[in-house]
Amino acid sequence: MQDYFEVGEITTTHGLKGEVKVFVTSDDPKRFERLKEVYRLDKGTEQALEIESVRYVKNVSLVKFRGLDRIEDVQNMRGCKLYIRRGMADPLSEGEYYISDLYDCPVYLEDGSLFGVVADVIRTGANDVLDVRREGKPAALIPVIRDCIIAMQPAEQKIVIHLIKGLVEE
């Protein structure tokens, strides 16, 4: 399980007073309003960035970090990903999961045999789809729906699926 979750990426600077434009990668576009700080991870070190203010211009999040008051202070942050610690994440309801916990999670068939490992999670809007890599076989796309998912237990590193006929190419 990951200790940090990505919540945004700095795309560019805005103005001369240290504001940055942030592309929000979280499922909540207003998340930064509730955060006191975010983290920048670089080569195994973390840098805490205290959020001073958040505002929006044309659906773009403009974030100002405390102590970074000039454009020169934030110019080198373009392309920088912003993270929160796991403990800062919104709590999960029954049946919910953090997508980042699904990566590299083993996927088993109903009979207990290993089917593959989750390589990616595709967000379609209607439901998520697991991109499952299988050894020596083509990848499989498994929709996260009741008909296919028997158990989703990322904390135990286990997903159990039911294969609907015609879903997977052998």
mmCIF file of C-alpha atoms in Angstrom:
data_model
loop_
_atom_site.group_PDB
_atom_site.id
_atom_site.type_symbol
_atom_site.label_atom_id
_atom_site.label_comp_id
_atom_site.label_asym_id
_atom_site.label_seq_id
_atom_site.Cartn_x
_atom_site.Cartn_y
_atom_site.Cartn_z
ATOM 1 C CA MET A 1 0.000 0.000 0.000
ATOM 2 C CA GLN A 2 1.177 3.457 -0.813
ATOM 3 C CA ASP A 3 1.927 5.997 1.901
ATOM 4 C CA TYR A 4 1.131 8.959 -0.377
ATOM 5 C CA PHE A 5 -1.679 9.721 -2.813
ATOM 6 C CA GLU A 6 -1.296 12.066 -5.759
ATOM 7 C CA VAL A 7 -3.825 14.918 -5.656
ATOM 8 C CA GLY A 8 -2.514 17.311 -8.293
ATOM 9 C CA GLU A 9 0.201 18.484 -10.632
ATOM 10 C CA ILE A 10 1.569 21.994 -10.983
ATOM 11 C CA THR A 11 1.235 22.973 -14.627
ATOM 12 C CA THR A 12 2.669 26.496 -14.589
ATOM 13 C CA THR A 13 3.046 29.688 -12.583
ATOM 14 C CA HIS A 14 0.375 32.364 -12.407
ATOM 15 C CA GLY A 15 1.254 36.010 -11.933
ATOM 16 C CA LEU A 16 4.262 37.335 -10.074
ATOM 17 C CA LYS A 17 3.306 36.619 -6.435
ATOM 18 C CA GLY A 18 4.001 32.880 -6.212
ATOM 19 C CA GLU A 19 0.702 31.372 -7.312
ATOM 20 C CA VAL A 20 0.710 28.181 -9.374
ATOM 21 C CA LYS A 21 -1.889 26.549 -11.594
ATOM 22 C CA VAL A 22 -2.711 23.056 -10.376
ATOM 23 C CA PHE A 23 -4.331 20.328 -12.435
ATOM 24 C CA VAL A 24 -6.299 18.380 -9.805
ATOM 25 C CA THR A 25 -5.851 14.613 -10.231
ATOM 26 C CA SER A 26 -8.101 13.707 -7.325
ATOM 27 C CA ASP A 27 -11.770 12.834 -7.755
ATOM 28 C CA ASP A 28 -12.669 16.034 -5.860
ATOM 29 C CA PRO A 29 -11.886 19.229 -7.806
ATOM 30 C CA LYS A 30 -12.250 21.311 -4.606
ATOM 31 C CA ARG A 31 -9.936 19.104 -2.505
ATOM 32 C CA PHE A 32 -7.281 21.787 -2.057
ATOM 33 C CA GLU A 33 -9.777 23.961 -0.148
ATOM 34 C CA ARG A 34 -9.800 21.380 2.679
ATOM 35 C CA LEU A 35 -6.060 20.730 2.792
ATOM 36 C CA LYS A 36 -3.598 22.571 5.018
ATOM 37 C CA GLU A 37 -0.538 21.159 3.270
ATOM 38 C CA VAL A 38 0.598 18.948 0.437
ATOM 39 C CA TYR A 39 3.900 17.238 -0.240
ATOM 40 C CA ARG A 40 6.382 17.363 -3.053
ATOM 41 C CA LEU A 41 8.368 14.126 -3.277
ATOM 42 C CA ASP A 42 11.792 14.295 -4.853
ATOM 43 C CA LYS A 43 14.383 11.506 -4.835
ATOM 44 C CA GLY A 44 13.133 9.959 -1.612
ATOM 45 C CA THR A 45 12.760 13.231 0.283
ATOM 46 C CA GLU A 46 9.528 15.002 1.050
ATOM 47 C CA GLN A 47 8.985 18.743 1.081
ATOM 48 C CA ALA A 48 5.891 19.988 2.912
ATOM 49 C CA LEU A 49 4.136 22.878 1.172
ATOM 50 C CA GLU A 50 1.682 24.760 3.396
ATOM 51 C CA ILE A 51 -1.350 25.961 1.459
ATOM 52 C CA GLU A 52 -1.988 29.659 2.031
ATOM 53 C CA SER A 53 -4.886 30.131 -0.385
ATOM 54 C CA VAL A 54 -6.844 28.488 -3.175
ATOM 55 C CA ARG A 55 -8.968 30.210 -5.798
ATOM 56 C CA TYR A 56 -10.412 29.327 -9.167
ATOM 57 C CA VAL A 57 -10.260 31.072 -12.525
ATOM 58 C CA LYS A 58 -12.036 29.434 -15.471
ATOM 59 C CA ASN A 59 -12.054 25.961 -13.869
ATOM 60 C CA VAL A 60 -8.336 26.185 -13.033
ATOM 61 C CA SER A 61 -7.157 25.826 -9.435
ATOM 62 C CA LEU A 62 -4.736 28.567 -8.419
ATOM 63 C CA VAL A 63 -2.790 27.652 -5.292
ATOM 64 C CA LYS A 64 -0.517 29.862 -3.211
ATOM 65 C CA PHE A 65 1.965 28.238 -0.818
ATOM 66 C CA ARG A 66 3.051 30.020 2.369
ATOM 67 C CA GLY A 67 6.538 31.513 2.123
ATOM 68 C CA LEU A 68 6.712 31.244 -1.670
ATOM 69 C CA ASP A 69 5.830 34.825 -2.535
ATOM 70 C CA ARG A 70 7.599 35.462 -5.828
ATOM 71 C CA ILE A 71 7.442 33.882 -9.253
ATOM 72 C CA GLU A 72 11.109 32.938 -8.842
ATOM 73 C CA ASP A 73 10.182 30.811 -5.803
ATOM 74 C CA VAL A 74 7.844 28.581 -7.820
ATOM 75 C CA GLN A 75 9.233 28.565 -11.363
ATOM 76 C CA ASN A 76 11.138 25.329 -10.822
ATOM 77 C CA MET A 77 7.931 23.564 -9.688
ATOM 78 C CA ARG A 78 6.381 23.181 -13.153
ATOM 79 C CA GLY A 79 5.423 19.554 -13.700
ATOM 80 C CA CYS A 80 5.780 18.813 -9.986
ATOM 81 C CA LYS A 81 3.263 16.312 -8.620
ATOM 82 C CA LEU A 82 1.575 17.089 -5.314
ATOM 83 C CA TYR A 83 0.727 14.412 -2.757
ATOM 84 C CA ILE A 84 -1.055 13.919 0.540
ATOM 85 C CA ARG A 85 -0.269 11.327 3.177
ATOM 86 C CA ARG A 86 -2.587 8.321 3.396
ATOM 87 C CA GLY A 87 -3.928 9.538 6.752
ATOM 88 C CA MET A 88 -5.058 12.809 5.118
ATOM 89 C CA ALA A 89 -7.192 11.028 2.521
ATOM 90 C CA ASP A 90 -10.954 11.047 2.751
ATOM 91 C CA PRO A 91 -12.217 7.990 4.642
ATOM 92 C CA LEU A 92 -13.624 5.161 2.578
ATOM 93 C CA SER A 93 -17.188 3.930 2.699
ATOM 94 C CA GLU A 94 -18.134 0.268 2.520
ATOM 95 C CA GLY A 95 -17.096 -1.196 -0.836
ATOM 96 C CA GLU A 96 -14.822 1.731 -1.772
ATOM 97 C CA TYR A 97 -11.081 1.526 -2.355
ATOM 98 C CA TYR A 98 -8.162 3.748 -3.180
ATOM 99 C CA ILE A 99 -7.220 3.165 -6.808
ATOM 100 C CA SER A 100 -3.512 3.343 -6.016
ATOM 101 C CA ASP A 101 -3.920 0.280 -3.750
ATOM 102 C CA LEU A 102 -5.037 -1.822 -6.721
ATOM 103 C CA TYR A 103 -1.776 -1.503 -8.679
ATOM 104 C CA ASP A 104 0.251 -4.738 -8.590
ATOM 105 C CA CYS A 105 -2.585 -6.477 -6.737
ATOM 106 C CA PRO A 106 -2.902 -10.179 -7.628
ATOM 107 C CA VAL A 107 -6.143 -11.219 -9.330
ATOM 108 C CA TYR A 108 -7.491 -14.713 -8.712
ATOM 109 C CA LEU A 109 -10.207 -16.769 -10.359
ATOM 110 C CA GLU A 110 -13.033 -18.305 -8.329
ATOM 111 C CA ASP A 111 -11.135 -21.601 -8.094
ATOM 112 C CA GLY A 112 -8.202 -19.832 -6.383
ATOM 113 C CA SER A 113 -5.826 -19.951 -9.350
ATOM 114 C CA LEU A 114 -3.802 -16.843 -10.127
ATOM 115 C CA PHE A 115 -5.205 -15.023 -13.150
ATOM 116 C CA GLY A 116 -2.812 -12.068 -13.300
ATOM 117 C CA VAL A 117 -1.762 -8.792 -11.715
ATOM 118 C CA VAL A 118 -3.399 -5.344 -11.970
ATOM 119 C CA ALA A 119 -1.195 -3.119 -14.150
ATOM 120 C CA ASP A 120 -3.571 -0.183 -14.482
ATOM 121 C CA VAL A 121 -7.033 1.045 -13.558
ATOM 122 C CA ILE A 122 -9.009 2.738 -16.300
ATOM 123 C CA ARG A 123 -11.624 5.279 -15.150
ATOM 124 C CA THR A 124 -14.486 5.151 -17.651
ATOM 125 C CA GLY A 125 -17.072 7.160 -15.754
ATOM 126 C CA ALA A 126 -19.581 4.312 -15.611
ATOM 127 C CA ASN A 127 -17.279 1.915 -13.756
ATOM 128 C CA ASP A 128 -13.577 1.289 -13.330
ATOM 129 C CA VAL A 129 -11.855 -1.318 -15.502
ATOM 130 C CA LEU A 130 -8.881 -3.370 -14.323
ATOM 131 C CA ASP A 131 -6.089 -3.846 -16.856
ATOM 132 C CA VAL A 132 -4.801 -7.247 -15.771
ATOM 133 C CA ARG A 133 -1.447 -8.497 -17.092
ATOM 134 C CA ARG A 134 -1.145 -12.239 -17.452
ATOM 135 C CA GLU A 135 2.010 -14.253 -17.845
ATOM 136 C CA GLY A 136 2.372 -15.568 -21.394
ATOM 137 C CA LYS A 137 -1.145 -14.476 -22.364
ATOM 138 C CA PRO A 138 -2.789 -11.303 -23.658
ATOM 139 C CA ALA A 139 -3.775 -8.685 -21.089
ATOM 140 C CA ALA A 140 -7.381 -8.737 -19.919
ATOM 141 C CA LEU A 141 -9.723 -5.844 -19.233
ATOM 142 C CA ILE A 142 -12.005 -6.711 -16.321
ATOM 143 C CA PRO A 143 -14.871 -4.321 -15.529
ATOM 144 C CA VAL A 144 -15.387 -3.565 -11.862
ATOM 145 C CA ILE A 145 -19.028 -4.629 -11.763
ATOM 146 C CA ARG A 146 -20.946 -7.095 -9.592
ATOM 147 C CA ASP A 147 -21.096 -9.707 -12.342
ATOM 148 C CA CYS A 148 -17.284 -9.873 -12.532
ATOM 149 C CA ILE A 149 -15.887 -8.955 -9.112
ATOM 150 C CA ILE A 150 -16.453 -11.467 -6.327
ATOM 151 C CA ALA A 151 -14.088 -9.903 -3.777
ATOM 152 C CA MET A 152 -12.084 -6.693 -3.850
ATOM 153 C CA GLN A 153 -9.604 -6.802 -0.956
ATOM 154 C CA PRO A 154 -6.635 -4.583 -1.810
ATOM 155 C CA ALA A 155 -5.529 -4.442 1.853
ATOM 156 C CA GLU A 156 -5.072 -8.230 1.696
ATOM 157 C CA GLN A 157 -3.544 -8.008 -1.803
ATOM 158 C CA LYS A 158 -6.388 -10.035 -3.275
ATOM 159 C CA ILE A 159 -9.007 -9.561 -5.967
ATOM 160 C CA VAL A 160 -11.252 -12.495 -6.886
ATOM 161 C CA ILE A 161 -13.077 -12.432 -10.207
ATOM 162 C CA HIS A 162 -15.700 -14.362 -12.119
ATOM 163 C CA LEU A 163 -14.955 -14.547 -15.834
ATOM 164 C CA ILE A 164 -18.004 -13.918 -17.958
ATOM 165 C CA LYS A 165 -17.943 -15.976 -21.156
ATOM 166 C CA GLY A 166 -16.350 -14.039 -24.037
ATOM 167 C CA LEU A 167 -14.774 -11.415 -21.778
ATOM 168 C CA VAL A 168 -11.208 -12.690 -22.096
ATOM 169 C CA GLU A 169 -9.233 -13.679 -25.150
ATOM 170 C CA GLU A 170 -7.144 -16.787 -24.496
#
